[in-house]
Amino acid sequence: MIFQTPFLPIDNLSRLMLLLIAFLFPLIFIYSLAYVKRNLFRYYFVLFITLGGMIGTVLARDLLSFYIFLEIMTVGIYFLIIDNAKKESFPAGFKYILMMFTGGIFILLATLMLYNLTGTVAISGIAKAAAVLPQSEVILIFSLFTIGCLFELGAIPFHIWLPDAHPVAPSPVSALLSGVAIKVGAYGIIRMIFTLKILFPVLIIVGVVSMLFGVILALKQTNIKRLLAYSSISQMGYVLLGIGLGTGLGLGGALFHIINHATFKMLLFFCTGAIIYATGERELSKLGGLGKRMPITLVTFSIAALAISGIPPFNGFASKTMLADAVADNWLLKLAVVLTAAGTLATFLKLTRFAFFGNIPKKLKKTKEVPILMLLPMMILAGACLGIGLFPAQLFNNLIAPATSAGTTFNFWNVKIIIDTLVIVVFGLGIYVLGFKSGFMTIEKKVAASFFSLDKICCDAAKLIEAGCVELKKLHTKNLNEHLLWVFLTLGLLLVLFYFRADFLTRLFF
Amino acid sequence: VIDAPILIIVIPLLAAFLTHLTKYTKLKRGTEIVAASGVVASLILLLSLGSSILAGKTINYNLGGWPAPFGISLAIDGLSFFFSLFVLGIGLLIIFYSFGIYQYARRYYSLLLIALSGILGIVLTRDIFNMYVFFEILAVASYVLVSYKHKPRAIKASFKYLIMTEAAWVLFLLAIAILYGLTGTLNMDTIAAQIPSIYQANPQVIYLIFSLMLVAFGVKCGMFPLHTWIPEAHSQAPTPVSSLLSGLILKVGLYAMLRIFFLFFGPTLLLQGAGNLIVFLGVVTLVVGACLALVQDELKKLLAYSSINQIGFILVGIGLGTQLGLQGGLFHIFNHALIKTALFFCAGIIISQSGFWKISDMKGIWQQMPGATFAFCILSLAVIGIPPFNGFVSKLSIIEATLIEKNYLVIFFLFTGILLTAAYYFRVIQTFFSPEEFQRKPDFVPQPAGPFEHLSTYAVVIFCLLVGLFPEIVLKFIQPAVKVLLP
């Protein structure tokens, strides 16, 4: 078969991703110890299979192994998503697994096409052969591979599994999904860019669309975990923007943002997990005033919220300034970056305001802080957010810049940061005030949005397929006479075709 | 052993009749022991020939000492060896599974053994009429097995199976008669040598023979629109018999297709694109099978339609007719036989413990039967083609073979088929994991599955993983088979 040298040697990009997983996974494990109460054997069994799949994807030295480990990870995450066994977790899991398999098919197709062209699936071999391949084929294969990765990564328009899967999964699993699983998709694209040495500016458009629409949809959400899910889409847009730019600064910023997003988004999911653990509520309208009851959660949550909005000295600002610098000559992209950051700030202002401040509902009067096993990972992550934010250059120069193999350097602490931060804060407050005045942002759950929705189109298509299958089943009678008739009709049809048009055989599919 | 080919067929047949004699002994579980030892003896005999066959030799045997064109001759080559090996292996597994169920008496085991020796006869014979006879032996034994429980629905399903298959065999017999009239012999190799000259003189008659055989084997292997007997026979038969039907009897139709089409029509029709016809029928079969499986509410019926779906993949591999395509097709024949046998075992365990046949009633059974549910999940991942299980390797070969031919339309349908397969299996899996508290049927007396049922299922699960990780184990047996088909 075509399996070749599945592991080793590790390069800098793999090492970076591996360190990220190695840092985050123990935290998920510790958090789960307190959070998960039922079906422990099943949960940890699948959790470790997922871990194996994730490590495999970043260590894989050939594309087939990458695909294999990706599928292992996908199946593992499916069983983690349905672990809650709620009514809505099954449709979400179903959507997740089918979309991931679709994405996997694109990756497999690209892999096999590369294998047919170069005779190898090993990344080093492909990189050697890529220079002499015809450019059109390379672009086709890269697009297929990228589409597959975009499914994994949840970029618009392949995002529809993401806002469904995150809220229904147990909180540590949501953190795993947002923190590591979707990063694997970004890793795949970066790996492929390094292998095929290709520039792909279409990703900039995908990135900007994901950034803007993700944050607009996040502003509207009232379910706290769904809000975080949409925010993940928007943050992955930044990563795609950086990848699409393809410069040393852009790729460095993208990788840096992968790390930063993993830390603060996991922290956010841990904090919302703490809220759900303590109160059992997910809707903003039923929450409020938790700040006094859960002070540590409030502090860690605020750190994460500031980090994700790009406010120094928390880590989000470092990668966002890099990306803003990378697009500096294009004011349209710059505007998109700033607007998204401002929108994110407004989103998290809303979340913090209505979850932690205001009047506490009667039902939640007895709320207590969550156990130490949950607080510990949250505090570690908050420390990481602050640490990376204070010393971004150290992390960047030692781990990220080698991974991009471009030798980029960047000065994080300059005067522009103050202006940028001020702009973001002003815009963010403006969006917050305007959003509530105009009624765009609310905390009351609305009945299904009536405007154009990709999710609805996909669900309708699925229903259409099922209706077609039901019709087919109706056609499929149980009458023996008819079945015999089919047999002889088939024979008759074959004979007629052979008799009149013996050449029909060669025309099928050609 | 010079007489090995005939002994491999006769030993299970002999054991079939010996099982009835155990009535007169005081042996505890004598029937089961005789049945199992018959298959094991045959298997050992076959394995003893293994090294010389894998080296590329063919072992011939002439019945009654009459030389080839006149008498009936048997032969074991790479293809026959591969098929008879997994037939005996899965046959042994099915017998092992049946141990646990006490209601299976002597009649059951003897019919099972007759069916197995019928399959072995089909696989080993080189005489086309003799093949027909063995097909009928297999068919008669399996009709009785399907209706073994004497339920009205089972008898109806068995009757439909009877009529449909016999219609197919009538066509096959007609094709044999025409061939005999043209060539004056029934020996396959002699006929094959004469076909090109007949084709030159009169292509129409070859078209006729090809069409008759395609329909006949199509009925047997479940090609759309000839698949209609499969869902009912599979769902009404007792569990091990469903496994026999799906795992082995469907594959016999594919064996006949491989053997006869490549031997007879290899240099003539298949070169001219008859393979495309099989690819086309395979694509239709896999899409229709998947679509119908998507809306089934009966677990065993869903598995039956899933068999049709998978047969479609195999037909695509066979129809491509390239080295890689055949390798993938043969590998998937093996994998599907293995996986589907065990999936029916799982379904049997679940049904005999819960009393429910419908998927919608099986909510939350994983808490009651974690082992069977786990096995079902792994096996369905394997049949979908998710790495690292065995189904992935064979489907990868078929897809790669299609991609080399640049048949992008076929590629599209293959992937659609895989997604639909995932959809209907995950529909079942999510029902198994539902939060509802499982309640068994009120007036149903559960028959908890014993160690035999569980062990035979788990053995397959482990083997699926092993083959997925080390496909070379099976590929070693497949390569000689491909060499026979593409000399």
Tab-separated table of C-alpha atoms in Angstrom, chain A residues 109-347:
chain	number	residue	atom	x	y	z
A	109	LEU	CA	-9.281	13.179	-2.915
A	110	ALA	CA	-6.491	15.776	-2.892
A	111	THR	CA	-4.134	13.247	-1.319
A	112	LEU	CA	-4.855	10.601	-3.922
A	113	MET	CA	-4.533	13.088	-6.772
A	114	LEU	CA	-1.142	14.144	-5.444
A	115	TYR	CA	-0.210	10.487	-5.148
A	116	ASN	CA	-1.140	9.870	-8.762
A	117	LEU	CA	0.913	12.852	-9.898
A	118	THR	CA	4.012	12.397	-7.771
A	119	GLY	CA	3.923	8.719	-6.787
A	120	THR	CA	4.218	9.471	-3.104
A	121	VAL	CA	2.113	10.731	-0.236
A	122	ALA	CA	5.083	11.662	1.950
A	123	ILE	CA	5.188	15.402	2.572
A	124	SER	CA	8.918	15.633	1.909
A	125	GLY	CA	8.530	13.759	-1.382
A	126	ILE	CA	5.656	15.951	-2.519
A	127	ALA	CA	7.571	19.092	-1.605
A	128	LYS	CA	10.413	17.903	-3.813
A	129	ALA	CA	8.139	17.045	-6.721
A	130	ALA	CA	5.885	20.103	-6.383
A	131	ALA	CA	8.217	22.407	-8.299
A	132	VAL	CA	7.768	20.527	-11.570
A	133	LEU	CA	4.035	19.891	-11.328
A	134	PRO	CA	1.724	21.755	-13.706
A	135	GLN	CA	0.433	24.887	-11.968
A	136	SER	CA	-3.255	24.307	-12.772
A	137	GLU	CA	-3.169	20.852	-11.157
A	138	VAL	CA	-1.438	22.223	-8.090
A	139	ILE	CA	-4.080	24.918	-7.667
A	140	LEU	CA	-6.885	22.382	-8.093
A	141	ILE	CA	-5.380	19.987	-5.563
A	142	PHE	CA	-4.614	22.783	-3.112
A	143	SER	CA	-8.189	24.079	-3.388
A	144	LEU	CA	-9.618	20.615	-2.706
A	145	PHE	CA	-7.350	20.153	0.292
A	146	THR	CA	-8.165	23.612	1.583
A	147	ILE	CA	-11.904	23.092	1.241
A	148	GLY	CA	-11.520	19.933	3.286
A	149	CYS	CA	-9.610	21.856	5.944
A	150	LEU	CA	-12.157	24.684	5.906
A	151	PHE	CA	-14.823	22.147	6.865
A	152	GLU	CA	-12.711	21.163	9.860
A	153	LEU	CA	-12.000	24.744	10.713
A	154	GLY	CA	-15.554	25.998	10.493
A	155	ALA	CA	-14.988	28.889	8.107
A	156	ILE	CA	-18.037	30.438	6.496
A	157	PRO	CA	-19.672	28.898	4.374
A	158	PHE	CA	-18.689	25.527	5.894
A	159	HIS	CA	-19.443	26.572	9.443
A	160	ILE	CA	-22.945	25.269	10.016
A	161	TRP	CA	-21.901	22.401	12.269
A	162	LEU	CA	-20.016	24.688	14.615
A	163	PRO	CA	-22.742	26.744	16.313
A	164	ASP	CA	-24.783	23.574	16.792
A	165	ALA	CA	-22.043	21.328	18.101
A	166	HIS	CA	-20.487	23.708	20.636
A	167	PRO	CA	-23.537	24.417	22.800
A	168	VAL	CA	-24.662	20.813	23.126
A	169	ALA	CA	-21.270	19.330	23.937
A	170	PRO	CA	-20.052	19.157	27.544
A	171	SER	CA	-18.022	22.311	28.265
A	172	PRO	CA	-14.567	20.669	28.315
A	173	VAL	CA	-15.440	19.170	24.934
A	174	SER	CA	-16.491	22.568	23.590
A	175	ALA	CA	-13.135	23.844	24.801
A	176	LEU	CA	-11.413	20.951	23.058
A	177	LEU	CA	-13.350	21.617	19.852
A	178	SER	CA	-12.602	25.306	19.767
A	179	GLY	CA	-9.188	25.122	21.340
A	180	VAL	CA	-7.592	22.287	19.409
A	181	ALA	CA	-9.852	20.523	16.918
A	182	ILE	CA	-10.538	23.459	14.609
A	183	LYS	CA	-6.869	24.420	14.778
A	184	VAL	CA	-6.005	21.154	13.082
A	185	GLY	CA	-7.788	22.429	9.976
A	186	ALA	CA	-5.664	25.595	9.997
A	187	TYR	CA	-2.565	23.477	10.556
A	188	GLY	CA	-3.487	21.417	7.485
A	189	ILE	CA	-3.719	24.497	5.275
A	190	ILE	CA	-0.421	25.919	6.559
A	191	ARG	CA	1.285	22.554	6.091
A	192	MET	CA	-0.009	22.373	2.542
A	193	ILE	CA	1.169	25.898	1.761
A	194	PHE	CA	4.648	24.966	2.959
A	195	THR	CA	4.552	21.749	0.938
A	196	LEU	CA	3.273	23.097	-2.361
A	197	LYS	CA	4.800	26.585	-1.950
A	198	ILE	CA	1.709	28.323	-3.181
A	199	LEU	CA	0.008	31.652	-2.532
A	200	PHE	CA	-3.720	31.493	-2.186
A	201	PRO	CA	-5.309	34.941	-1.837
A	202	VAL	CA	-8.865	33.511	-1.985
A	203	LEU	CA	-8.351	32.626	1.660
A	204	ILE	CA	-8.240	36.356	2.465
A	205	ILE	CA	-11.815	36.704	1.223
A	206	VAL	CA	-12.945	33.607	3.133
A	207	GLY	CA	-11.181	34.957	6.200
A	208	VAL	CA	-12.735	38.412	6.020
A	209	VAL	CA	-16.220	37.003	5.408
A	210	SER	CA	-15.805	34.657	8.378
A	211	MET	CA	-14.512	37.491	10.566
A	212	LEU	CA	-17.329	39.903	9.800
A	213	PHE	CA	-20.274	37.522	9.589
A	214	GLY	CA	-19.036	35.533	12.566
A	215	VAL	CA	-18.933	38.592	14.759
A	216	ILE	CA	-22.252	39.973	13.471
A	217	LEU	CA	-23.957	36.672	14.230
A	218	ALA	CA	-22.198	36.483	17.598
A	219	LEU	CA	-23.646	39.880	18.541
A	220	LYS	CA	-27.152	38.519	18.097
A	221	GLN	CA	-26.773	35.334	20.153
A	222	THR	CA	-28.402	34.866	23.538
A	223	ASN	CA	-27.134	31.375	24.354
A	224	ILE	CA	-23.733	31.897	25.952
A	225	LYS	CA	-22.054	28.898	24.342
A	226	ARG	CA	-23.568	29.581	20.944
A	227	LEU	CA	-22.220	33.118	21.204
A	228	LEU	CA	-18.748	31.743	21.855
A	229	ALA	CA	-19.112	29.387	18.903
A	230	TYR	CA	-19.842	32.245	16.499
A	231	SER	CA	-16.988	34.173	18.004
A	232	SER	CA	-14.739	31.195	17.198
A	233	ILE	CA	-15.778	31.426	13.555
A	234	SER	CA	-14.869	35.088	13.558
A	235	GLN	CA	-11.506	34.494	15.252
A	236	MET	CA	-10.621	31.719	12.820
A	237	GLY	CA	-11.278	34.322	10.140
A	238	TYR	CA	-8.234	36.200	11.448
A	239	VAL	CA	-6.160	33.074	11.086
A	240	LEU	CA	-7.352	32.538	7.523
A	241	LEU	CA	-6.636	36.171	6.711
A	242	GLY	CA	-3.070	35.723	7.899
A	243	ILE	CA	-2.655	32.475	5.975
A	244	GLY	CA	-4.100	34.054	2.847
A	245	LEU	CA	-1.622	36.946	2.996
A	246	GLY	CA	1.120	34.350	2.891
A	247	THR	CA	3.861	36.757	3.981
A	248	GLY	CA	6.157	35.921	6.845
A	249	LEU	CA	4.301	38.414	8.993
A	250	GLY	CA	0.901	37.099	7.926
A	251	LEU	CA	1.740	33.436	8.550
A	252	GLY	CA	3.469	34.318	11.803
A	253	GLY	CA	0.431	36.290	12.898
A	254	ALA	CA	-1.852	33.417	11.915
A	255	LEU	CA	0.171	30.899	13.916
A	256	PHE	CA	0.376	33.273	16.844
A	257	HIS	CA	-3.365	33.788	16.688
A	258	ILE	CA	-3.889	30.023	16.632
A	259	ILE	CA	-2.008	29.808	19.932
A	260	ASN	CA	-3.713	32.829	21.448
A	261	HIS	CA	-7.179	31.854	20.345
A	262	ALA	CA	-6.646	28.376	21.760
A	263	THR	CA	-5.766	29.788	25.171
A	264	PHE	CA	-8.420	32.470	25.577
A	265	LYS	CA	-11.233	30.574	23.855
A	266	MET	CA	-10.606	27.561	26.024
A	267	LEU	CA	-10.631	29.826	29.037
A	268	LEU	CA	-13.933	31.319	27.890
A	269	PHE	CA	-15.461	27.882	27.447
A	270	PHE	CA	-14.157	26.813	30.840
A	271	CYS	CA	-15.743	29.906	32.393
A	272	THR	CA	-19.085	29.373	30.687
A	273	GLY	CA	-18.772	25.747	31.712
A	274	ALA	CA	-18.367	26.952	35.270
A	275	ILE	CA	-21.485	29.106	34.917
A	276	ILE	CA	-23.460	26.165	33.512
A	277	TYR	CA	-22.083	23.868	36.209
A	278	ALA	CA	-23.073	26.287	38.949
A	279	THR	CA	-26.434	27.443	37.605
A	280	GLY	CA	-27.564	24.978	34.928
A	281	GLU	CA	-28.582	27.880	32.697
A	282	ARG	CA	-27.295	28.738	29.236
A	283	GLU	CA	-29.566	31.614	28.261
A	284	LEU	CA	-28.350	35.158	28.976
A	285	SER	CA	-31.834	36.296	29.969
A	286	LYS	CA	-31.886	33.820	32.859
A	287	LEU	CA	-28.454	34.784	34.160
A	288	GLY	CA	-27.187	37.837	35.978
A	289	GLY	CA	-25.359	39.089	39.011
A	290	LEU	CA	-23.043	36.098	39.212
A	291	GLY	CA	-19.994	38.314	39.806
A	292	LYS	CA	-20.416	38.360	43.546
A	293	ARG	CA	-21.082	34.659	43.849
A	294	MET	CA	-18.301	33.533	41.489
A	295	PRO	CA	-15.512	36.101	41.818
A	296	ILE	CA	-12.691	33.949	40.427
A	297	THR	CA	-14.756	33.032	37.386
A	298	LEU	CA	-15.503	36.719	36.871
A	299	VAL	CA	-11.815	37.629	36.961
A	300	THR	CA	-10.694	34.872	34.618
A	301	PHE	CA	-13.596	35.540	32.302
A	302	SER	CA	-12.767	39.249	32.125
A	303	ILE	CA	-9.150	38.467	31.308
A	304	ALA	CA	-10.257	36.184	28.480
A	305	ALA	CA	-12.790	38.727	27.222
A	306	LEU	CA	-10.144	41.462	27.123
A	307	ALA	CA	-7.715	39.105	25.454
A	308	ILE	CA	-10.129	38.111	22.709
A	309	SER	CA	-10.969	41.768	22.042
A	310	GLY	CA	-7.311	42.579	21.541
A	311	ILE	CA	-6.776	44.842	24.543
A	312	PRO	CA	-3.203	44.930	25.861
A	313	PRO	CA	-1.583	43.567	27.935
A	314	PHE	CA	-3.452	40.337	27.208
A	315	ASN	CA	-2.345	37.977	24.503
A	316	GLY	CA	-5.010	38.679	21.864
A	317	PHE	CA	-3.519	42.071	21.135
A	318	ALA	CA	-0.150	40.651	20.123
A	319	SER	CA	-1.385	38.547	17.246
A	320	LYS	CA	-3.997	41.091	16.226
A	321	THR	CA	-1.413	43.863	15.936
A	322	MET	CA	0.723	41.562	13.854
A	323	LEU	CA	-2.170	40.835	11.514
A	324	ALA	CA	-3.149	44.502	11.405
A	325	ASP	CA	0.442	45.293	10.495
A	326	ALA	CA	0.533	42.591	7.840
A	327	VAL	CA	-2.429	44.142	5.996
A	328	ALA	CA	-1.269	47.707	6.628
A	329	ASP	CA	-1.154	48.762	2.993
A	330	ASN	CA	-4.762	47.727	2.381
A	331	TRP	CA	-7.161	50.000	4.271
A	332	LEU	CA	-10.190	47.797	3.444
A	333	LEU	CA	-8.654	44.807	5.205
A	334	LYS	CA	-7.465	47.039	8.014
A	335	LEU	CA	-11.018	48.283	8.482
A	336	ALA	CA	-12.299	44.702	8.610
A	337	VAL	CA	-9.718	43.827	11.265
A	338	VAL	CA	-10.602	46.819	13.414
A	339	LEU	CA	-14.356	46.400	13.017
A	340	THR	CA	-14.167	42.727	13.966
A	341	ALA	CA	-12.110	43.524	17.042
A	342	ALA	CA	-14.626	46.218	18.020
A	343	GLY	CA	-17.550	43.875	17.407
A	344	THR	CA	-15.861	41.235	19.534
A	345	LEU	CA	-15.450	43.758	22.326
A	346	ALA	CA	-19.145	44.654	22.113
A	347	THR	CA	-20.098	40.947	22.164
